C-alpha positions as a printed Julia matrix, in Angstrom:
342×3 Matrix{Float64}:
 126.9   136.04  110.99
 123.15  137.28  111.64
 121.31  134.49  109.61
 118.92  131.38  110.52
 122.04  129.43  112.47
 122.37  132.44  114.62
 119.53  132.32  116.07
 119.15  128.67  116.43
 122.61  128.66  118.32
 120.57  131.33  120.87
 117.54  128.67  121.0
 119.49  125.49  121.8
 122.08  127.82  124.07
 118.94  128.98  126.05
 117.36  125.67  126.06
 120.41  124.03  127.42
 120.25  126.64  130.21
 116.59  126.92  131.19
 114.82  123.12  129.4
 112.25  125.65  127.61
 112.35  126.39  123.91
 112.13  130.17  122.99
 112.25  131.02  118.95
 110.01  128.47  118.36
 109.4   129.44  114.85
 111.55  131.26  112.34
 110.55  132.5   109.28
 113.9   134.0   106.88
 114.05  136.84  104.59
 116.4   138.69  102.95
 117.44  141.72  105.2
 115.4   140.36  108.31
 114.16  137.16  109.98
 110.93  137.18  112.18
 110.69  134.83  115.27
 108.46  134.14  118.31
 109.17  137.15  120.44
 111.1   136.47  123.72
 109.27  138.66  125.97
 105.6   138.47  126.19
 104.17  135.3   126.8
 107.0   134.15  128.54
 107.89  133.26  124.95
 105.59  130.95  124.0
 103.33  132.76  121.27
 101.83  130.53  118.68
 102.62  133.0   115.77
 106.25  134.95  115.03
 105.86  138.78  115.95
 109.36  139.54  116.49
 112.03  140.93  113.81
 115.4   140.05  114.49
 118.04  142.46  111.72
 120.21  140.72  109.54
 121.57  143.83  107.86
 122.85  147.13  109.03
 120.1   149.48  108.06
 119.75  153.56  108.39
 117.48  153.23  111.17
 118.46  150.31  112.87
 122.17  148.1   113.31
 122.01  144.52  112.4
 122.15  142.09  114.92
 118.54  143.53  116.94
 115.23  142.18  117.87
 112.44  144.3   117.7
 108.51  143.06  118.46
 105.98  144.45  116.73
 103.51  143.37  119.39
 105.4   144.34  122.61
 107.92  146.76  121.14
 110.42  144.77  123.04
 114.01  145.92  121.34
 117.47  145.03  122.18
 120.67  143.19  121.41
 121.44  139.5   121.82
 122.86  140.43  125.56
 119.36  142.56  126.25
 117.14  139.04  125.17
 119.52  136.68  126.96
 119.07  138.85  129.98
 115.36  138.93  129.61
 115.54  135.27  129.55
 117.81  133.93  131.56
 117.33  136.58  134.64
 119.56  135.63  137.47
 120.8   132.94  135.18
 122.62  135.06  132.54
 126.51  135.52  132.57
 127.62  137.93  129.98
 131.09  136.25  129.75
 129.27  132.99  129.3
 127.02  133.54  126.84
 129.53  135.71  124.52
 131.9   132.71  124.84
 129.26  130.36  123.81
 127.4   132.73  120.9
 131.01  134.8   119.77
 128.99  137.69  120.36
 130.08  141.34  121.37
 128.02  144.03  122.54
 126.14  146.33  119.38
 125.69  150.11  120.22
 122.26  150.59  117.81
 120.2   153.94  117.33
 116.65  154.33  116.16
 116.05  157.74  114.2
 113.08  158.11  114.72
 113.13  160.92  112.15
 113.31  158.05  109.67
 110.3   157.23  108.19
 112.28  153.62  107.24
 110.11  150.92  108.87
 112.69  148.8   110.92
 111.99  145.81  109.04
 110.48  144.2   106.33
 108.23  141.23  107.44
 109.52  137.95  105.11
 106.95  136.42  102.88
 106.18  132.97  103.4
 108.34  130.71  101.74
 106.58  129.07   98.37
 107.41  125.56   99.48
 109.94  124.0   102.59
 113.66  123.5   102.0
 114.49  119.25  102.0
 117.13  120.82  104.73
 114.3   121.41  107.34
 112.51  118.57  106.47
 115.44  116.6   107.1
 116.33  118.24  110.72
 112.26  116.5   112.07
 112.86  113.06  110.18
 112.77  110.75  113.75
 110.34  108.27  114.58
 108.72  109.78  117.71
 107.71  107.35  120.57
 104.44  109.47  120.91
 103.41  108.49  117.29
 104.52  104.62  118.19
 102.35  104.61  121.01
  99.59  106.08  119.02
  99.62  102.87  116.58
 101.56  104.5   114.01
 104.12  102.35  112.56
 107.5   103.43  110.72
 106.75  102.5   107.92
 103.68  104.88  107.97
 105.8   107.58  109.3
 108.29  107.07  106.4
 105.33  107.51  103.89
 103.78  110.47  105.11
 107.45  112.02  106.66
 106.25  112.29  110.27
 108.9   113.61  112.6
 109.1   115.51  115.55
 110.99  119.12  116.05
 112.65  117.89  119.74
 112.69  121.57  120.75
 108.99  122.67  121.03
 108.28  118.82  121.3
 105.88  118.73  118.32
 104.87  116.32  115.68
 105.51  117.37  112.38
 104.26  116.34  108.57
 104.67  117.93  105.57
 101.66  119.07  103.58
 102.37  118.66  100.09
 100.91  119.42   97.3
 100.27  117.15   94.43
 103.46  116.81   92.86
 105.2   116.21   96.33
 106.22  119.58   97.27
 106.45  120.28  101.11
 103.49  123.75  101.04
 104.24  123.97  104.56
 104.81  121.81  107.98
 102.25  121.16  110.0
 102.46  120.97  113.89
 100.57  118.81  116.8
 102.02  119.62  120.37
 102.27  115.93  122.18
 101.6   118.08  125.21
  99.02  120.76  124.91
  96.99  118.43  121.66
  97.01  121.8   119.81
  97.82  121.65  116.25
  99.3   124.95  115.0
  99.77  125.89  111.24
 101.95  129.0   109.37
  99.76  132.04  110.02
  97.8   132.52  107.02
  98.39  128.88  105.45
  95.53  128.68  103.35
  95.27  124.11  104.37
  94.66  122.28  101.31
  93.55  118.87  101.22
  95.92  116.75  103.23
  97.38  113.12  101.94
  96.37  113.56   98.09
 100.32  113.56   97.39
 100.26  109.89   99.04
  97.52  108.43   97.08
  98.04  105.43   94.68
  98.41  106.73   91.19
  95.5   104.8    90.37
  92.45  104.44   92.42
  89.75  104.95   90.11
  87.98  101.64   91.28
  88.34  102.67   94.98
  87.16  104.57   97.56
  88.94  107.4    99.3
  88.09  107.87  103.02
  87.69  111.62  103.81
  88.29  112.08  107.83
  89.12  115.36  110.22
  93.07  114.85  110.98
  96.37  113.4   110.22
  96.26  110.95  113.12
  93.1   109.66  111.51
  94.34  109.59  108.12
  97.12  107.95  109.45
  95.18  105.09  110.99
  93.87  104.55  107.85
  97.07  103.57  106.56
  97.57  101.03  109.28
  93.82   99.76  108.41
  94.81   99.07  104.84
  92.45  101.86  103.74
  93.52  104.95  101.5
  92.25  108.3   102.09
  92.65  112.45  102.52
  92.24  114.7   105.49
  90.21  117.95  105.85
  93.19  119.39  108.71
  89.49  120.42  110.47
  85.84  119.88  109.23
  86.44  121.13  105.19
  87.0   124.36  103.71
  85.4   125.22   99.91
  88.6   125.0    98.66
  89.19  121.52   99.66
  85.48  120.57   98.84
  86.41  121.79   95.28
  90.04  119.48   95.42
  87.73  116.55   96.61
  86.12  117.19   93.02
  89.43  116.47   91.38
  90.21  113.29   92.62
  89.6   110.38   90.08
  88.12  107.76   92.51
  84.9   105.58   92.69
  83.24  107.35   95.32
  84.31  108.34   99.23
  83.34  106.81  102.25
  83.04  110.38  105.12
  84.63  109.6   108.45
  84.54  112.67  110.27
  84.81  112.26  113.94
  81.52  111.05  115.79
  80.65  114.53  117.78
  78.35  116.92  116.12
  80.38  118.88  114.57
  81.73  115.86  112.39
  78.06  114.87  112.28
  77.62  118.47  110.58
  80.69  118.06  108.62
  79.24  114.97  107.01
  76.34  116.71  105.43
  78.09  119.74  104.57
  80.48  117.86  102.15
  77.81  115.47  100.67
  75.75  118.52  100.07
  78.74  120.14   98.17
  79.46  116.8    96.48
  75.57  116.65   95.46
  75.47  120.23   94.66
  78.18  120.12   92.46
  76.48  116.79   90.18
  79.28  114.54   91.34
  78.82  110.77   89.98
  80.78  109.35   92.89
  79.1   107.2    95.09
  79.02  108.64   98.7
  78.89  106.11  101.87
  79.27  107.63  105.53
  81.09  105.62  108.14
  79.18  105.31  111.31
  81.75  106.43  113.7
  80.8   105.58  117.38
  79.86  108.18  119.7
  83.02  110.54  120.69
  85.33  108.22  118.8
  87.34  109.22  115.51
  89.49  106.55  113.55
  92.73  107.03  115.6
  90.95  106.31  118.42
  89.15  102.92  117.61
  91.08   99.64  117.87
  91.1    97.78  113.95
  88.66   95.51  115.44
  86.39   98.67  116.77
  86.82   99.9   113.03
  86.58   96.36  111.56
  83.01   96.25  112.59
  81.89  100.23  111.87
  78.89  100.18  109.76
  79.16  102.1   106.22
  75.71  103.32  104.97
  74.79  104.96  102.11
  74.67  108.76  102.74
  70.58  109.15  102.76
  71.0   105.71  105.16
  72.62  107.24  107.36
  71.14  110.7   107.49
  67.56  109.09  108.86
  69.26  107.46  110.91
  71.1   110.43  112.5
  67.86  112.35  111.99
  65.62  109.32  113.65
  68.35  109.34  116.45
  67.83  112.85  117.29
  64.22  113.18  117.03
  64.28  110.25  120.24
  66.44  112.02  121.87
  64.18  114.8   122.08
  61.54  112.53  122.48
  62.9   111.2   125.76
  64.25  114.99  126.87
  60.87  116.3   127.12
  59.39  112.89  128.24
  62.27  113.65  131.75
  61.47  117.37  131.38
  57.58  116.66  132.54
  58.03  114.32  134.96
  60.04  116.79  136.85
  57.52  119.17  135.88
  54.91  116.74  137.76
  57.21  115.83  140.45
  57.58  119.3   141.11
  54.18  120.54  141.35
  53.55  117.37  143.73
């Protein structure tokens, strides 16, 4: 009875009651299953801290949630209650849940932690993937098309109203899901998910005469798709590891798209420096992004007409641009200074 589907019954029972998703994640293992706790932060926490037992132990009855975080601890009655407040009905919710009230005791004389955190699975069941797979109107209006969404799997989980997309790795294997909220704009990732390069799994099979775009996030990657362009995404500005995966990929050269702030600026040089570094033979060209733009947000014929420069091109040029900037900051800075003193 105590298992995944148990506590997905709570979640949609408590979402039909309240319109707010609580277990937003679930993580199973094999006595216990941790989820988002229930108490503190209303919640909403980003990361699972909360045990739930599926097994009756010595020091603790199956059937109980226990945070680690909050040391909130009770049955499935005690978290409704917390929930639901002047909403809950006992009667109600045992109809709805077949549950019955679980007398538990906690020796504390037992030196037995009360659960056993489950590992991370290795890679995502097709049976999760499957429950996202719907073309989300948020990723429509964002230019994505379904056929796009179909290559890349891009769903949405209609409880915590998030995007979704598989990370796999290069034989296709699902790593882990990654999350963007369509409300908040946060993306959110399993705690500890070490983010390898995203989109090598979609790649042609051969693209040894072609360039690979490198950009910051899925939406961009995505765009690139709808451009006609192939590429990979960093999931942020680049980690070593992915640097290093960049290395692996058997491709004329890459053409960096990071967004057009500074820290995509930054991230820029940081990769061709690691490309350099590391005596790679591939050609490196830099897209000149606009300004607070990224690929998602250009129109194709914003993107159509970006300029691609050769890497040292478009360093002076960055380099030139800042230098006038500076020029003109301490040109405004004096004549304050001389309107001042006047």
């Amino acid at each position: 009875m105590y298992d995944v589907a148990y506590i997905e019954l709570i979640r949609d029972f408590v979402y039909r009651k309240t319109g707010k998703t609580y277990f937003r994640h679930i993580r199973d293992g094999r006595e216990d299953i941790l989820v988002t706790c229930p108490k503190h932060k209303e919640g909403q926490e980003r990361h699972p801290s909360c045990g739930f037992s599926k097994i009756d132990k010595e020091n603790i009855s199956a059937g109980i949630f226990h945070c680690f975080n909050c040391g909130f601890t009770g049955d499935t009655h005690t978290v409704l209650k917390e929930i639901l407040g002047d909403k809950y009905d006992k009667e109600e919710a045992s109809k709805a849940l077949g549950i019955e009230d679980i007398e538990f005791e906690r020796r504390l004389n037992n030196n037995a932690p009360l659960f056993t955190i489950p590992d991370l699975p290795k890679y995502v069941s097709e049976s999760e993937l499957k429950r996202y797979r719907v073309y989300p109107d948020y990723i429509r209006d964002r230019g994505i098309s379904v056929e796009t969404a179909i290559k890349f799997d891009i769903g949405l989980d209609v409880y915590t109203q998030e995007v979704t997309f598989p990370i796999r790795d290069k034989t296709g294997r699902a790593l882990a899901v990654g999350r963007r909220s369509v409300v908040g704009k946060k993306y959110d990732y399993p705690l500890g998910f070490q983010k390898p390069l995203y989109g090598v799994y979609e790649l042609p099979s051969i693209i040894s005469g072609r360039y690979v775009w490198v950009v910051e996030g899925p939406f961009n990657l995505w765009s690139l798709k709808e451009y006609g362009k192939i590429g990979v995404a960093l999931l942020g500005t680049g980690t070593r590891n992915q640097l290093e995966e960049l290395l692996t990929i058997n491709c004329k050269g890459f053409i960096l798209a990071l967004d057009g702030d500074e820290a995509g600026r930054k991230g820029n040089m940081k990769i061709a420096d690691f490309l350099r570094g590391n005596r790679s033979r591939k050609d490196i060209l830099v897209a000149c992004v606009p300004d607070y733009e990224d690929i998602n947000s250009m129109s194709k014929e914003l993107f159509d007409q970006m300029e691609i420069k050769s890497y040292w091109d478009w360093y002076w040029m960055v380099q030139n641009r800042f230098y006038k900037n500076n020029q003109n900051q301490e040109q405004e800075d004096e004549q304050e200074f001389e309107e001042d003193i006047d």
